[in-house]
Amino acid sequence: MSFVRLIMKCVSSVRFSVRVNGELLPYFTPSRGFRQGDPVSPFLFLVCAEGFSSLLKYYSRVTIDRGLRVSYRSPWFTHLLFADDSLIFINASSPSALRLNEILRIYGEASGQSVNRDKSSVYFGTNTPDSLRQVLQATLNIHVQAFSEKYLGLPTAVGRITSGTFDHISERARGKIQGWSEKLLACAGRETLLKSVIQLIPTYPMSTFLLTKKVCKSLTSPMAKYFWSSSLDKKSLHCVSWKELATPKCKGGMGFRDPHLFNLAMLSKHGWRFLTNPSSLCARVLKYVKSLWKLNVIPKVRVFWWRVLRGILPDEATLNHRHIAEIRRCKVCLAMDENLEHALIHSSHAKCFREEATAWFRLRLPRLHPDSWARDITCDPRFTNDDRAKITTIMGGAGGVARSSSALLGAWCKPYLGISDPLIMEGLSLRDGVRFASLRGFSHVIMETDCLEMVTLWTSHHNSRSIVAPLLVEIGELFNNFTFFDIQHVNRSANVPAHLCAKRACTLNVTDSWLEETPSFLVTSLLADCPENAFI
């Protein structure tokens, strides 16, 4: 509350004075708070934006949307923010739409800001049925079903870049030059106009896209015509080529920009940002194929596995999804639908090949998980076996056990549909464990986890930017209910019962708990921990 009072003091204490005829009039207090351009305004905006982002990431009564990812191994992202515009990615389902409405309502009540639904639009995937589109539009109360053609001067849906994608750049440049044709300007004046106006038009698109050489030519051609003849309609002698005009003045040219080289220079800034800030969202999205291309195999094998990881091999399921094939059934074994996993792992011909390869080449094939078999086969060196086990087993469920030195005090399993980040799952498991201990009235609590990163974040005071920061804050509020509380790191072998609870949670639809009896799936692991049967 002290922070709120401090901010409101800044808002209510501001005063202005207007200068009229060189004299300052008496000060007055505005009734609308900050003026536009006040240095405090962007900081308050960031505070509100951070709260909105946290709601999109963590708020849930039933489920949390994973959002969108560009490939199998790239990170998920739920939203993108640019100034006061928000791009939110949700599943095409009624629960997701209702959750978004609830988030917008909470944010509006807390911040005083509301969404202008008339200016908002919704964009559906090509496979979303028309009936579902109408239901979701009615739920969200957004009736515009497409992006505008351009956003910030750039096309919103580019796809494969062609020369026609950026025709608007050359058209705008020609329109500017055409308006100058009536002015009788010297050659030096035309040079100044071209450099200060025309060359700046494609700056933003060039910092985002690699324009084709035809687009660059469509910019330089009218510039050269206007420079030599002061008009686009007159024919005149071009004494030197554009290449020489684009040479620096110190080397005998006129110092005009070469559009293609300038485009490459602008894009190279992104490469520098990726090198200096590899943890940024854009860098993490784009580097997912880096390790694949370093595999010590022939090029066609790397290309094949790139297609596997992208899910673009023409198996029957993919062809049916793209409305090319009528059925999804495997044409070899006729036993199952042919998706990538079936075609490369489970079909009869794939099994025969693997058996022969094992015998002839003594290959040691990895244990394959249904959700990550393609990544496991590529043997990504960035993941240790422990990391890979975390990613494939803890995904989607949280669980734990409560026990004293001589007795089992309880166990619980709680599913979290749609959450794929292992660190978030660890945080949710710890938060649920603290809640369980608080509700049971425990006074002396020690939380044990095999996630060293969570323990480090808890003991460190520099976790405000962590993805699990809200969960740590909630744990910090709950631990005041205990006489003693601590979070400690243990080896995975000492945390087997909790992992069994988390794995069981992945198969559930609702939370399950045990207080008086011992669940059957924990008996073996508890006996291994205490052979004297103290926990059973």
Coordinates of C-alpha atoms in Angstrom, one line a residue, residues 217-516:
K217 CA 15.8 -1.9 -57.7
S218 CA 12.3 -0.4 -57.6
L219 CA 13.6 2.1 -55.0
T220 CA 16.9 3.0 -56.7
S221 CA 15.4 3.5 -60.2
P222 CA 13.1 6.4 -59.4
M223 CA 15.7 8.0 -57.1
A224 CA 18.2 7.9 -60.0
K225 CA 15.7 9.4 -62.4
Y226 CA 14.8 12.2 -60.1
F227 CA 18.4 13.0 -59.2
W228 CA 19.4 13.4 -62.9
S229 CA 16.3 14.9 -64.4
S230 CA 14.2 16.3 -61.4
S231 CA 11.2 14.3 -62.8
L232 CA 10.1 10.7 -63.2
D233 CA 8.5 11.4 -66.6
K234 CA 11.5 12.9 -68.4
K235 CA 14.3 11.0 -70.0
S236 CA 17.8 12.3 -69.3
L237 CA 21.4 11.2 -69.4
H238 CA 22.6 9.3 -66.4
C239 CA 26.2 10.3 -66.3
V240 CA 27.2 7.5 -63.8
S241 CA 25.6 4.3 -62.6
W242 CA 23.7 4.0 -59.4
K243 CA 26.5 1.9 -58.0
E244 CA 28.9 4.8 -58.3
L245 CA 26.3 7.2 -56.8
A246 CA 26.1 4.9 -53.8
T247 CA 29.8 5.1 -53.3
P248 CA 30.9 7.2 -50.3
K249 CA 31.8 10.8 -51.1
C250 CA 35.3 10.3 -49.9
K251 CA 35.7 7.8 -52.7
G252 CA 34.3 9.9 -55.5
G253 CA 30.5 9.0 -55.1
M254 CA 27.5 10.9 -53.8
G255 CA 27.1 8.9 -50.6
F256 CA 23.6 7.4 -51.4
R257 CA 22.7 4.2 -49.5
D258 CA 22.7 0.9 -51.3
P259 CA 19.3 -0.5 -50.3
H260 CA 20.5 -4.2 -50.4
L261 CA 23.6 -3.6 -48.3
F262 CA 21.6 -1.4 -45.9
N263 CA 19.0 -4.2 -45.5
L264 CA 21.8 -6.7 -44.7
A265 CA 23.3 -4.3 -42.1
M266 CA 19.9 -3.8 -40.4
L267 CA 19.3 -7.5 -40.2
S268 CA 22.8 -8.1 -38.9
K269 CA 21.8 -6.2 -35.8
H270 CA 19.5 -9.0 -34.9
G271 CA 22.4 -11.5 -35.2
W272 CA 24.4 -9.3 -32.8
R273 CA 21.5 -9.3 -30.3
F274 CA 21.2 -13.1 -30.5
L275 CA 24.9 -13.4 -29.7
T276 CA 24.9 -10.8 -26.8
N277 CA 21.5 -11.8 -25.4
P278 CA 21.0 -15.6 -26.1
S279 CA 18.2 -15.8 -23.4
S280 CA 15.8 -13.5 -25.2
L281 CA 12.6 -14.9 -26.5
C282 CA 13.5 -14.4 -30.2
A283 CA 16.9 -16.0 -29.8
R284 CA 15.4 -19.0 -28.0
V285 CA 12.7 -19.4 -30.7
L286 CA 15.3 -19.3 -33.6
K287 CA 18.1 -21.5 -32.1
Y288 CA 16.1 -24.7 -31.7
V289 CA 17.6 -26.3 -34.8
K290 CA 21.2 -25.3 -34.1
S291 CA 22.3 -28.7 -32.6
L292 CA 20.6 -30.6 -35.4
W293 CA 22.7 -29.1 -38.1
K294 CA 25.9 -30.0 -36.1
L295 CA 25.2 -33.7 -36.2
N296 CA 28.1 -35.6 -37.7
V297 CA 26.0 -37.2 -40.5
I298 CA 25.6 -36.7 -44.2
P299 CA 23.6 -33.7 -45.2
K300 CA 20.5 -35.5 -46.4
V301 CA 20.1 -37.2 -43.0
R302 CA 20.2 -33.8 -41.3
V303 CA 17.5 -32.5 -43.7
F304 CA 15.4 -35.6 -43.1
W305 CA 15.4 -35.1 -39.3
W306 CA 14.8 -31.4 -39.7
R307 CA 11.6 -32.5 -41.5
V308 CA 10.8 -34.9 -38.7
L309 CA 11.2 -32.3 -36.0
R310 CA 9.1 -29.9 -38.0
G311 CA 6.4 -32.5 -38.5
I312 CA 6.3 -32.0 -42.3
L313 CA 7.1 -35.6 -43.6
P314 CA 4.2 -36.7 -45.9
D315 CA 2.8 -39.5 -43.7
E316 CA -0.8 -40.5 -44.2
A317 CA -2.0 -38.6 -41.1
T318 CA -0.3 -35.4 -42.3
L319 CA -1.7 -35.8 -45.9
N320 CA -5.2 -36.4 -44.5
H321 CA -4.8 -33.3 -42.3
R322 CA -3.9 -31.3 -45.4
H323 CA -6.9 -32.8 -47.3
I324 CA -4.6 -34.6 -49.8
A325 CA -5.3 -38.2 -48.7
E326 CA -8.7 -39.6 -47.8
I327 CA -7.7 -42.0 -45.1
R328 CA -5.0 -42.0 -42.3
R329 CA -4.5 -45.8 -42.2
C330 CA -0.9 -47.1 -42.8
K331 CA -0.7 -48.8 -46.2
V332 CA 2.1 -51.2 -45.1
C333 CA 0.7 -52.8 -42.0
L334 CA -2.9 -51.7 -42.2
A335 CA -3.1 -51.8 -38.4
M336 CA -2.9 -48.2 -37.3
D337 CA -3.1 -44.6 -38.4
E338 CA 0.2 -43.7 -39.9
N339 CA 1.7 -40.7 -38.1
L340 CA 5.4 -39.9 -37.8
E341 CA 5.9 -42.0 -34.7
H342 CA 4.2 -45.1 -36.3
A343 CA 6.0 -44.7 -39.6
L344 CA 9.5 -44.5 -38.1
I345 CA 9.2 -46.5 -34.9
H346 CA 6.2 -48.8 -34.5
S347 CA 5.3 -50.0 -38.0
S348 CA 6.4 -53.6 -39.1
H349 CA 9.0 -52.4 -41.6
A350 CA 10.4 -49.9 -39.2
K351 CA 10.8 -52.5 -36.5
C352 CA 12.5 -54.9 -38.9
F353 CA 15.0 -52.2 -40.0
R354 CA 15.8 -51.3 -36.3
E355 CA 16.4 -54.9 -35.5
E356 CA 18.7 -55.5 -38.4
A357 CA 20.6 -52.2 -37.8
T358 CA 21.1 -53.2 -34.1
A359 CA 22.5 -56.6 -35.2
W360 CA 24.7 -55.3 -38.0
F361 CA 26.0 -52.0 -36.6
R362 CA 25.6 -52.7 -32.9
L363 CA 23.6 -49.5 -32.5
R364 CA 22.6 -48.5 -29.1
L365 CA 19.2 -46.9 -29.6
P366 CA 17.8 -44.6 -26.9
R367 CA 14.7 -45.3 -24.9
L368 CA 11.9 -43.5 -26.8
H369 CA 9.1 -41.5 -25.1
P370 CA 5.9 -41.0 -27.1
D371 CA 6.1 -37.2 -26.7
S372 CA 9.8 -36.7 -27.4
W373 CA 10.9 -39.7 -29.5
A374 CA 12.2 -37.5 -32.3
R375 CA 14.3 -35.3 -30.0
D376 CA 15.6 -38.4 -28.2
I377 CA 16.8 -39.9 -31.4
T378 CA 18.7 -36.8 -32.3
C379 CA 20.6 -37.1 -29.0
D380 CA 20.5 -33.4 -28.3
P381 CA 23.8 -32.7 -26.4
R382 CA 22.4 -29.7 -24.6
F383 CA 20.2 -32.0 -22.4
T384 CA 21.6 -34.4 -19.9
N385 CA 19.8 -37.6 -19.1
D386 CA 18.5 -36.0 -15.9
D387 CA 17.2 -32.9 -17.8
R388 CA 15.6 -35.1 -20.4
A389 CA 13.9 -37.2 -17.7
K390 CA 12.5 -34.0 -16.2
I391 CA 11.1 -32.7 -19.5
T392 CA 9.4 -36.0 -20.4
T393 CA 8.0 -37.2 -17.0
I394 CA 7.1 -34.1 -15.0
M395 CA 5.2 -32.4 -17.8
G396 CA 1.5 -32.0 -17.0
G397 CA 1.2 -33.1 -13.4
A398 CA 2.2 -32.2 -9.8
G399 CA 2.4 -34.4 -6.8
G400 CA 4.1 -35.1 -3.5
V401 CA 4.1 -37.0 -0.2
A402 CA 4.1 -35.7 3.4
R403 CA 5.8 -37.8 5.9
S404 CA 7.5 -37.7 9.3
S405 CA 10.4 -39.8 10.4
S406 CA 8.1 -42.7 11.2
A407 CA 4.8 -42.3 9.3
L408 CA 3.2 -41.3 6.0
L409 CA 1.1 -38.2 6.7
G410 CA -0.5 -37.9 3.2
A411 CA 0.0 -37.8 -0.6
W412 CA -1.6 -35.9 -3.4
C413 CA -1.7 -35.7 -7.2
K414 CA -2.9 -32.7 -9.1
P415 CA -3.1 -32.5 -13.0
Y416 CA -2.1 -29.2 -14.8
L417 CA -3.3 -29.6 -18.4
G418 CA -1.3 -27.6 -21.0
I419 CA 1.8 -26.7 -18.9
S420 CA 5.0 -27.8 -20.6
D421 CA 7.6 -25.8 -18.7
P422 CA 9.4 -28.1 -16.1
L423 CA 10.4 -25.2 -13.9
I424 CA 6.8 -24.0 -13.7
M425 CA 5.7 -27.6 -12.8
E426 CA 8.3 -27.7 -10.0
G427 CA 7.1 -24.4 -8.7
L428 CA 3.4 -25.5 -8.7
S429 CA 4.4 -28.8 -7.0
L430 CA 6.2 -26.8 -4.2
R431 CA 3.3 -24.4 -3.9
D432 CA 0.7 -27.2 -3.6
G433 CA 2.9 -28.9 -1.0
V434 CA 3.0 -25.8 1.1
R435 CA -0.7 -25.4 0.8
F436 CA -1.2 -29.1 1.8
A437 CA 1.0 -28.6 4.9
S438 CA -0.8 -25.4 5.9
L439 CA -4.3 -27.0 5.5
R440 CA -3.2 -30.1 7.6
G441 CA -1.9 -27.8 10.4
F442 CA 1.8 -28.9 10.2
S443 CA 4.1 -26.6 12.2
H444 CA 7.6 -28.0 11.4
V445 CA 7.9 -28.2 7.5
I446 CA 10.9 -29.1 5.3
M447 CA 10.1 -29.2 1.6
E448 CA 12.5 -31.5 -0.4
T449 CA 12.9 -31.2 -4.2
D450 CA 15.5 -32.5 -6.7
C451 CA 15.2 -29.2 -8.7
L452 CA 18.3 -27.2 -7.6
E453 CA 17.2 -24.2 -9.6
M454 CA 14.1 -23.8 -7.5
V455 CA 16.1 -24.0 -4.3
T456 CA 18.5 -21.4 -5.6
L457 CA 15.7 -19.1 -6.6
W458 CA 14.1 -19.5 -3.1
T459 CA 17.3 -18.7 -1.2
S460 CA 18.2 -15.9 -3.6
H461 CA 16.8 -12.4 -3.4
H462 CA 17.2 -11.8 -7.2
N463 CA 14.2 -13.9 -8.4
S464 CA 11.8 -11.1 -9.3
R465 CA 12.3 -11.7 -13.1
S466 CA 12.0 -15.4 -12.9
I467 CA 9.1 -17.2 -14.5
V468 CA 8.1 -18.7 -11.2
A469 CA 8.4 -15.5 -9.2
P470 CA 4.6 -15.3 -8.5
L471 CA 4.7 -18.8 -7.1
L472 CA 7.6 -18.0 -4.9
V473 CA 5.8 -15.0 -3.6
E474 CA 2.8 -17.1 -2.7
I475 CA 5.0 -19.6 -1.0
G476 CA 6.6 -16.8 1.0
E477 CA 3.2 -15.7 2.2
L478 CA 2.2 -19.2 3.2
F479 CA 5.3 -20.1 5.1
N480 CA 4.5 -17.6 7.9
N481 CA 1.9 -20.2 9.1
F482 CA 4.7 -22.5 10.2
T483 CA 7.0 -22.5 13.2
F484 CA 9.8 -23.7 11.0
F485 CA 10.0 -23.8 7.2
D486 CA 12.8 -24.6 4.8
I487 CA 13.2 -25.8 1.1
Q488 CA 16.1 -28.2 0.6
H489 CA 17.6 -29.9 -2.4
V490 CA 17.8 -33.7 -2.5
N491 CA 19.0 -36.2 -5.2
R492 CA 16.4 -37.7 -7.5
S493 CA 16.8 -41.1 -5.9
A494 CA 15.6 -39.7 -2.6
N495 CA 12.5 -38.2 -4.2
V496 CA 11.0 -41.2 -6.0
P497 CA 7.5 -41.2 -4.2
A498 CA 6.9 -37.6 -5.1
H499 CA 7.8 -38.2 -8.8
L500 CA 5.4 -41.2 -8.8
C501 CA 2.7 -38.9 -7.6
A502 CA 3.5 -36.4 -10.3
K503 CA 3.5 -39.1 -13.0
R504 CA 0.1 -40.4 -11.8
A505 CA -1.3 -36.9 -11.9
C506 CA -0.6 -36.8 -15.7
T507 CA -3.3 -39.5 -16.1
L508 CA -5.9 -37.8 -14.0
N509 CA -8.6 -35.2 -14.7
V510 CA -9.1 -34.0 -11.1
T511 CA -7.0 -33.7 -8.0
D512 CA -6.6 -36.9 -5.9
S513 CA -5.3 -37.2 -2.3
W514 CA -4.8 -39.8 0.4
L515 CA -4.8 -39.0 4.1
E516 CA -5.5 -42.2 6.0

